[in-house]
Amino acid sequence: MENTGKFDIKKLPRLEIIKPIDQMLKIFVVIFGLVLPLGFLMRISRDNGLEPLNALMMGAAWVILLAAIYYGVKRYYVLDRTRKQLFRATRIFGTVSESYVCAFSDIGCVAIDSHERMTKNGGGTGQFWYESCFVLKNKKIIKLHRTFEDSYDEIQDAEQYAEYLGCNLHGPKPGLEMKVISDGKGSVSVEFVR
């Protein structure tokens, strides 16, 4: 059957908010999870007389353990339209457990915050992190995920969340600080200030 109508995201019973690891974090994981431990093992093998084959086997075991943790353990959010609630899901090697976070009616809006990357001496780089957030009516902010990539993907994802929830979206304003404003009647909004 052909369906030429626009896809309605609100027809989905659940929307899982899973963001793949971004490029900067991948580099961090490779350096601190693989390169440094393997270098440490090689140095121990040289200094303490550990055979290179044993050091290599220990390094391989470390890599396998890291891969099992990376691929076997995931934490993500789930928007459940049937129950009208937001859950935090944890999947550990196929077993999923969910914990209640809030009801849809508690979410005031969806916002994208941005933070400039800083250099070691405290100066700005001109590059920004983009972070999707749910802003609750009690002014609490639930940070969903962060990306160092182009803001376009983050905006598209946040638009889907806002459409699914039926609430407003406040896009990023790089260089400005996000401030939550309450009108005192139970609704919230986001303002970006210097």
PDB file of C-alpha atoms in Angstrom:
ATOM      1  CA  MET A   1       0.000   0.000   0.000  1.00  0.00           C
ATOM      2  CA  GLU A   2       1.180   3.462  -0.774  1.00  0.00           C
ATOM      3  CA  ASN A   3       0.986   6.148   1.859  1.00  0.00           C
ATOM      4  CA  THR A   4       1.630   9.617   0.473  1.00  0.00           C
ATOM      5  CA  GLY A   5       0.612  11.396   3.687  1.00  0.00           C
ATOM      6  CA  LYS A   6       3.114  12.923   6.083  1.00  0.00           C
ATOM      7  CA  PHE A   7       4.448  10.583   8.751  1.00  0.00           C
ATOM      8  CA  ASP A   8       2.849  11.390  12.119  1.00  0.00           C
ATOM      9  CA  ILE A   9       5.317  10.829  14.935  1.00  0.00           C
ATOM     10  CA  LYS A  10       2.480  10.981  17.478  1.00  0.00           C
ATOM     11  CA  LYS A  11       1.234   7.602  16.230  1.00  0.00           C
ATOM     12  CA  LEU A  12       4.309   5.874  17.648  1.00  0.00           C
ATOM     13  CA  PRO A  13       3.531   4.174  20.971  1.00  0.00           C
ATOM     14  CA  ARG A  14       7.073   4.840  22.248  1.00  0.00           C
ATOM     15  CA  LEU A  15       9.920   7.101  21.256  1.00  0.00           C
ATOM     16  CA  GLU A  16      13.378   6.039  22.424  1.00  0.00           C
ATOM     17  CA  ILE A  17      15.885   8.841  22.840  1.00  0.00           C
ATOM     18  CA  ILE A  18      19.192   7.177  22.074  1.00  0.00           C
ATOM     19  CA  LYS A  19      22.055   9.318  20.861  1.00  0.00           C
ATOM     20  CA  PRO A  20      25.132   7.596  19.440  1.00  0.00           C
ATOM     21  CA  ILE A  21      28.453   8.551  20.968  1.00  0.00           C
ATOM     22  CA  ASP A  22      29.832  11.626  19.197  1.00  0.00           C
ATOM     23  CA  GLN A  23      33.243  11.893  17.537  1.00  0.00           C
ATOM     24  CA  MET A  24      34.993  13.781  20.356  1.00  0.00           C
ATOM     25  CA  LEU A  25      33.897  11.194  22.925  1.00  0.00           C
ATOM     26  CA  LYS A  26      35.007   8.358  20.607  1.00  0.00           C
ATOM     27  CA  ILE A  27      38.513   9.845  20.546  1.00  0.00           C
ATOM     28  CA  PHE A  28      38.471  10.146  24.360  1.00  0.00           C
ATOM     29  CA  VAL A  29      37.371   6.490  24.734  1.00  0.00           C
ATOM     30  CA  VAL A  30      40.063   5.253  22.345  1.00  0.00           C
ATOM     31  CA  ILE A  31      42.848   7.225  24.060  1.00  0.00           C
ATOM     32  CA  PHE A  32      41.915   6.570  27.679  1.00  0.00           C
ATOM     33  CA  GLY A  33      40.292   3.186  27.234  1.00  0.00           C
ATOM     34  CA  LEU A  34      42.692   1.528  24.825  1.00  0.00           C
ATOM     35  CA  VAL A  35      45.928   3.370  24.084  1.00  0.00           C
ATOM     36  CA  LEU A  36      46.960   4.337  27.639  1.00  0.00           C
ATOM     37  CA  PRO A  37      46.230   0.939  29.269  1.00  0.00           C
ATOM     38  CA  LEU A  38      48.037  -0.928  26.471  1.00  0.00           C
ATOM     39  CA  GLY A  39      51.032   1.402  26.790  1.00  0.00           C
ATOM     40  CA  PHE A  40      50.980   0.889  30.568  1.00  0.00           C
ATOM     41  CA  LEU A  41      50.973  -2.906  30.109  1.00  0.00           C
ATOM     42  CA  MET A  42      53.886  -2.738  27.671  1.00  0.00           C
ATOM     43  CA  ARG A  43      55.889  -0.630  30.126  1.00  0.00           C
ATOM     44  CA  ILE A  44      55.167  -3.066  32.977  1.00  0.00           C
ATOM     45  CA  SER A  45      56.233  -5.942  30.756  1.00  0.00           C
ATOM     46  CA  ARG A  46      59.524  -4.220  29.961  1.00  0.00           C
ATOM     47  CA  ASP A  47      60.267  -3.081  33.552  1.00  0.00           C
ATOM     48  CA  ASN A  48      59.133  -6.181  35.451  1.00  0.00           C
ATOM     49  CA  GLY A  49      60.137  -8.870  33.026  1.00  0.00           C
ATOM     50  CA  LEU A  50      56.568  -9.772  32.038  1.00  0.00           C
ATOM     51  CA  GLU A  51      56.639 -11.594  28.754  1.00  0.00           C
ATOM     52  CA  PRO A  52      55.278  -9.542  25.818  1.00  0.00           C
ATOM     53  CA  LEU A  53      52.816 -12.336  24.969  1.00  0.00           C
ATOM     54  CA  ASN A  54      51.312 -12.207  28.486  1.00  0.00           C
ATOM     55  CA  ALA A  55      51.114  -8.402  28.313  1.00  0.00           C
ATOM     56  CA  LEU A  56      49.416  -8.669  24.910  1.00  0.00           C
ATOM     57  CA  MET A  57      46.906 -11.203  26.281  1.00  0.00           C
ATOM     58  CA  MET A  58      46.148  -8.901  29.242  1.00  0.00           C
ATOM     59  CA  GLY A  59      45.674  -6.006  26.801  1.00  0.00           C
ATOM     60  CA  ALA A  60      43.342  -8.095  24.634  1.00  0.00           C
ATOM     61  CA  ALA A  61      41.312  -9.041  27.713  1.00  0.00           C
ATOM     62  CA  TRP A  62      41.037  -5.318  28.601  1.00  0.00           C
ATOM     63  CA  VAL A  63      39.848  -4.456  25.067  1.00  0.00           C
ATOM     64  CA  ILE A  64      37.253  -7.268  25.147  1.00  0.00           C
ATOM     65  CA  LEU A  65      35.999  -6.080  28.551  1.00  0.00           C
ATOM     66  CA  LEU A  66      35.688  -2.484  27.318  1.00  0.00           C
ATOM     67  CA  ALA A  67      33.860  -3.608  24.158  1.00  0.00           C
ATOM     68  CA  ALA A  68      31.458  -5.755  26.216  1.00  0.00           C
ATOM     69  CA  ILE A  69      30.677  -2.827  28.521  1.00  0.00           C
ATOM     70  CA  TYR A  70      30.365  -0.347  25.636  1.00  0.00           C
ATOM     71  CA  TYR A  71      28.020  -2.541  23.585  1.00  0.00           C
ATOM     72  CA  GLY A  72      26.312  -4.384  26.448  1.00  0.00           C
ATOM     73  CA  VAL A  73      25.321  -1.476  28.704  1.00  0.00           C
ATOM     74  CA  LYS A  74      23.155   1.409  27.435  1.00  0.00           C
ATOM     75  CA  ARG A  75      21.216   4.128  29.261  1.00  0.00           C
ATOM     76  CA  TYR A  76      18.593   6.134  27.404  1.00  0.00           C
ATOM     77  CA  TYR A  77      15.241   7.885  27.800  1.00  0.00           C
ATOM     78  CA  VAL A  78      11.886   6.570  26.599  1.00  0.00           C
ATOM     79  CA  LEU A  79       8.816   8.701  25.873  1.00  0.00           C
ATOM     80  CA  ASP A  80       5.856   6.370  26.351  1.00  0.00           C
ATOM     81  CA  ARG A  81       2.690   7.744  24.743  1.00  0.00           C
ATOM     82  CA  THR A  82       0.537   4.886  26.111  1.00  0.00           C
ATOM     83  CA  ARG A  83       1.357   5.749  29.730  1.00  0.00           C
ATOM     84  CA  LYS A  84       2.081   9.448  28.950  1.00  0.00           C
ATOM     85  CA  GLN A  85       5.327   9.282  30.916  1.00  0.00           C
ATOM     86  CA  LEU A  86       9.069   9.749  30.502  1.00  0.00           C
ATOM     87  CA  PHE A  87      11.240   6.835  31.647  1.00  0.00           C
ATOM     88  CA  ARG A  88      14.979   6.316  32.040  1.00  0.00           C
ATOM     89  CA  ALA A  89      15.829   2.890  30.627  1.00  0.00           C
ATOM     90  CA  THR A  90      18.944   0.881  31.399  1.00  0.00           C
ATOM     91  CA  ARG A  91      19.832  -2.100  29.213  1.00  0.00           C
ATOM     92  CA  ILE A  92      22.465  -4.429  30.640  1.00  0.00           C
ATOM     93  CA  PHE A  93      23.289  -7.311  28.284  1.00  0.00           C
ATOM     94  CA  GLY A  94      19.707  -7.624  27.027  1.00  0.00           C
ATOM     95  CA  THR A  95      17.871  -7.046  30.314  1.00  0.00           C
ATOM     96  CA  VAL A  96      15.994  -3.738  30.343  1.00  0.00           C
ATOM     97  CA  SER A  97      14.805  -1.934  33.447  1.00  0.00           C
ATOM     98  CA  GLU A  98      12.856   1.315  33.405  1.00  0.00           C
ATOM     99  CA  SER A  99      12.524   3.968  36.083  1.00  0.00           C
ATOM    100  CA  TYR A 100       9.872   6.681  36.088  1.00  0.00           C
ATOM    101  CA  VAL A 101      11.129  10.242  35.567  1.00  0.00           C
ATOM    102  CA  CYS A 102       8.022  12.383  35.032  1.00  0.00           C
ATOM    103  CA  ALA A 103       4.644  12.628  33.312  1.00  0.00           C
ATOM    104  CA  PHE A 104       4.223  14.330  29.931  1.00  0.00           C
ATOM    105  CA  SER A 105       2.152  17.019  31.678  1.00  0.00           C
ATOM    106  CA  ASP A 106       5.206  17.928  33.812  1.00  0.00           C
ATOM    107  CA  ILE A 107       7.284  18.835  30.736  1.00  0.00           C
ATOM    108  CA  GLY A 108       6.956  22.528  29.902  1.00  0.00           C
ATOM    109  CA  CYS A 109       9.113  22.739  26.776  1.00  0.00           C
ATOM    110  CA  VAL A 110      12.051  21.308  24.856  1.00  0.00           C
ATOM    111  CA  ALA A 111      15.210  23.414  24.563  1.00  0.00           C
ATOM    112  CA  ILE A 112      18.653  23.132  23.033  1.00  0.00           C
ATOM    113  CA  ASP A 113      21.407  24.610  25.139  1.00  0.00           C
ATOM    114  CA  SER A 114      24.839  25.409  23.727  1.00  0.00           C
ATOM    115  CA  HIS A 115      28.204  25.783  25.424  1.00  0.00           C
ATOM    116  CA  GLU A 116      31.392  27.026  23.815  1.00  0.00           C
ATOM    117  CA  ARG A 117      34.416  24.766  23.991  1.00  0.00           C
ATOM    118  CA  MET A 118      37.217  26.401  25.922  1.00  0.00           C
ATOM    119  CA  THR A 119      40.971  26.152  25.400  1.00  0.00           C
ATOM    120  CA  LYS A 120      43.358  25.182  28.191  1.00  0.00           C
ATOM    121  CA  ASN A 121      44.120  28.838  28.935  1.00  0.00           C
ATOM    122  CA  GLY A 122      40.401  29.693  29.258  1.00  0.00           C
ATOM    123  CA  GLY A 123      39.755  31.271  25.852  1.00  0.00           C
ATOM    124  CA  GLY A 124      36.874  30.344  23.586  1.00  0.00           C
ATOM    125  CA  THR A 125      37.423  28.194  20.492  1.00  0.00           C
ATOM    126  CA  GLY A 126      34.343  29.294  18.523  1.00  0.00           C
ATOM    127  CA  GLN A 127      33.090  25.687  18.526  1.00  0.00           C
ATOM    128  CA  PHE A 128      29.997  24.710  20.501  1.00  0.00           C
ATOM    129  CA  TRP A 129      28.480  21.700  22.267  1.00  0.00           C
ATOM    130  CA  TYR A 130      24.733  21.368  21.665  1.00  0.00           C
ATOM    131  CA  GLU A 131      22.597  19.718  24.320  1.00  0.00           C
ATOM    132  CA  SER A 132      18.919  18.778  24.060  1.00  0.00           C
ATOM    133  CA  CYS A 133      16.935  19.233  27.278  1.00  0.00           C
ATOM    134  CA  PHE A 134      13.438  18.797  28.643  1.00  0.00           C
ATOM    135  CA  VAL A 135      12.483  21.749  30.828  1.00  0.00           C
ATOM    136  CA  LEU A 136       9.988  20.733  33.510  1.00  0.00           C
ATOM    137  CA  LYS A 137       7.326  23.066  34.867  1.00  0.00           C
ATOM    138  CA  ASN A 138       9.120  23.147  38.229  1.00  0.00           C
ATOM    139  CA  LYS A 139      12.185  24.611  36.353  1.00  0.00           C
ATOM    140  CA  LYS A 140      14.179  21.381  36.567  1.00  0.00           C
ATOM    141  CA  ILE A 141      16.203  20.604  33.430  1.00  0.00           C
ATOM    142  CA  ILE A 142      16.593  17.019  32.174  1.00  0.00           C
ATOM    143  CA  LYS A 143      19.633  16.818  29.897  1.00  0.00           C
ATOM    144  CA  LEU A 144      19.068  14.219  27.199  1.00  0.00           C
ATOM    145  CA  HIS A 145      22.263  14.127  25.179  1.00  0.00           C
ATOM    146  CA  ARG A 146      25.074  16.326  23.996  1.00  0.00           C
ATOM    147  CA  THR A 147      26.779  16.528  20.623  1.00  0.00           C
ATOM    148  CA  PHE A 148      29.821  18.374  19.366  1.00  0.00           C
ATOM    149  CA  GLU A 149      28.699  17.995  15.795  1.00  0.00           C
ATOM    150  CA  ASP A 150      26.655  20.386  13.696  1.00  0.00           C
ATOM    151  CA  SER A 151      23.600  21.693  15.522  1.00  0.00           C
ATOM    152  CA  TYR A 152      21.323  20.640  12.628  1.00  0.00           C
ATOM    153  CA  ASP A 153      21.044  17.012  13.843  1.00  0.00           C
ATOM    154  CA  GLU A 154      20.372  18.161  17.394  1.00  0.00           C
ATOM    155  CA  ILE A 155      17.654  20.571  16.201  1.00  0.00           C
ATOM    156  CA  GLN A 156      15.989  17.829  14.135  1.00  0.00           C
ATOM    157  CA  ASP A 157      15.944  15.475  17.138  1.00  0.00           C
ATOM    158  CA  ALA A 158      14.592  18.179  19.473  1.00  0.00           C
ATOM    159  CA  GLU A 159      11.868  19.054  16.929  1.00  0.00           C
ATOM    160  CA  GLN A 160      10.743  15.410  17.006  1.00  0.00           C
ATOM    161  CA  TYR A 161      10.619  15.393  20.819  1.00  0.00           C
ATOM    162  CA  ALA A 162       8.614  18.644  20.894  1.00  0.00           C
ATOM    163  CA  GLU A 163       6.191  17.370  18.239  1.00  0.00           C
ATOM    164  CA  TYR A 164       5.762  14.063  20.079  1.00  0.00           C
ATOM    165  CA  LEU A 165       5.042  15.876  23.364  1.00  0.00           C
ATOM    166  CA  GLY A 166       3.004  18.685  21.790  1.00  0.00           C
ATOM    167  CA  CYS A 167       5.050  21.446  23.404  1.00  0.00           C
ATOM    168  CA  ASN A 168       7.244  24.386  22.338  1.00  0.00           C
ATOM    169  CA  LEU A 169      10.819  24.086  21.116  1.00  0.00           C
ATOM    170  CA  HIS A 170      13.482  26.697  21.898  1.00  0.00           C
ATOM    171  CA  GLY A 171      16.403  26.381  19.504  1.00  0.00           C
ATOM    172  CA  PRO A 172      20.047  27.027  20.370  1.00  0.00           C
ATOM    173  CA  LYS A 173      21.552  30.488  20.625  1.00  0.00           C
ATOM    174  CA  PRO A 174      25.325  29.926  20.600  1.00  0.00           C
ATOM    175  CA  GLY A 175      27.176  32.296  22.885  1.00  0.00           C
ATOM    176  CA  LEU A 176      24.156  32.987  25.111  1.00  0.00           C
ATOM    177  CA  GLU A 177      23.256  31.369  28.430  1.00  0.00           C
ATOM    178  CA  MET A 178      19.955  29.488  28.749  1.00  0.00           C
ATOM    179  CA  LYS A 179      17.681  30.734  31.540  1.00  0.00           C
ATOM    180  CA  VAL A 180      14.360  29.124  32.527  1.00  0.00           C
ATOM    181  CA  ILE A 181      11.486  31.563  33.051  1.00  0.00           C
ATOM    182  CA  SER A 182       8.256  30.660  34.880  1.00  0.00           C
ATOM    183  CA  ASP A 183       5.088  32.706  34.484  1.00  0.00           C
ATOM    184  CA  GLY A 184       3.786  31.647  37.902  1.00  0.00           C
ATOM    185  CA  LYS A 185       0.780  29.869  36.346  1.00  0.00           C
ATOM    186  CA  GLY A 186       2.467  26.527  35.780  1.00  0.00           C
ATOM    187  CA  SER A 187       4.038  27.127  32.375  1.00  0.00           C
ATOM    188  CA  VAL A 188       7.712  27.648  31.647  1.00  0.00           C
ATOM    189  CA  SER A 189       9.703  29.173  28.850  1.00  0.00           C
ATOM    190  CA  VAL A 190      13.365  29.551  27.998  1.00  0.00           C
ATOM    191  CA  GLU A 191      15.218  32.800  27.447  1.00  0.00           C
ATOM    192  CA  PHE A 192      18.774  33.178  26.204  1.00  0.00           C
ATOM    193  CA  VAL A 193      20.817  35.935  27.852  1.00  0.00           C
ATOM    194  CA  ARG A 194      24.438  37.146  27.862  1.00  0.00           C
TER     195      ARG A 194
END
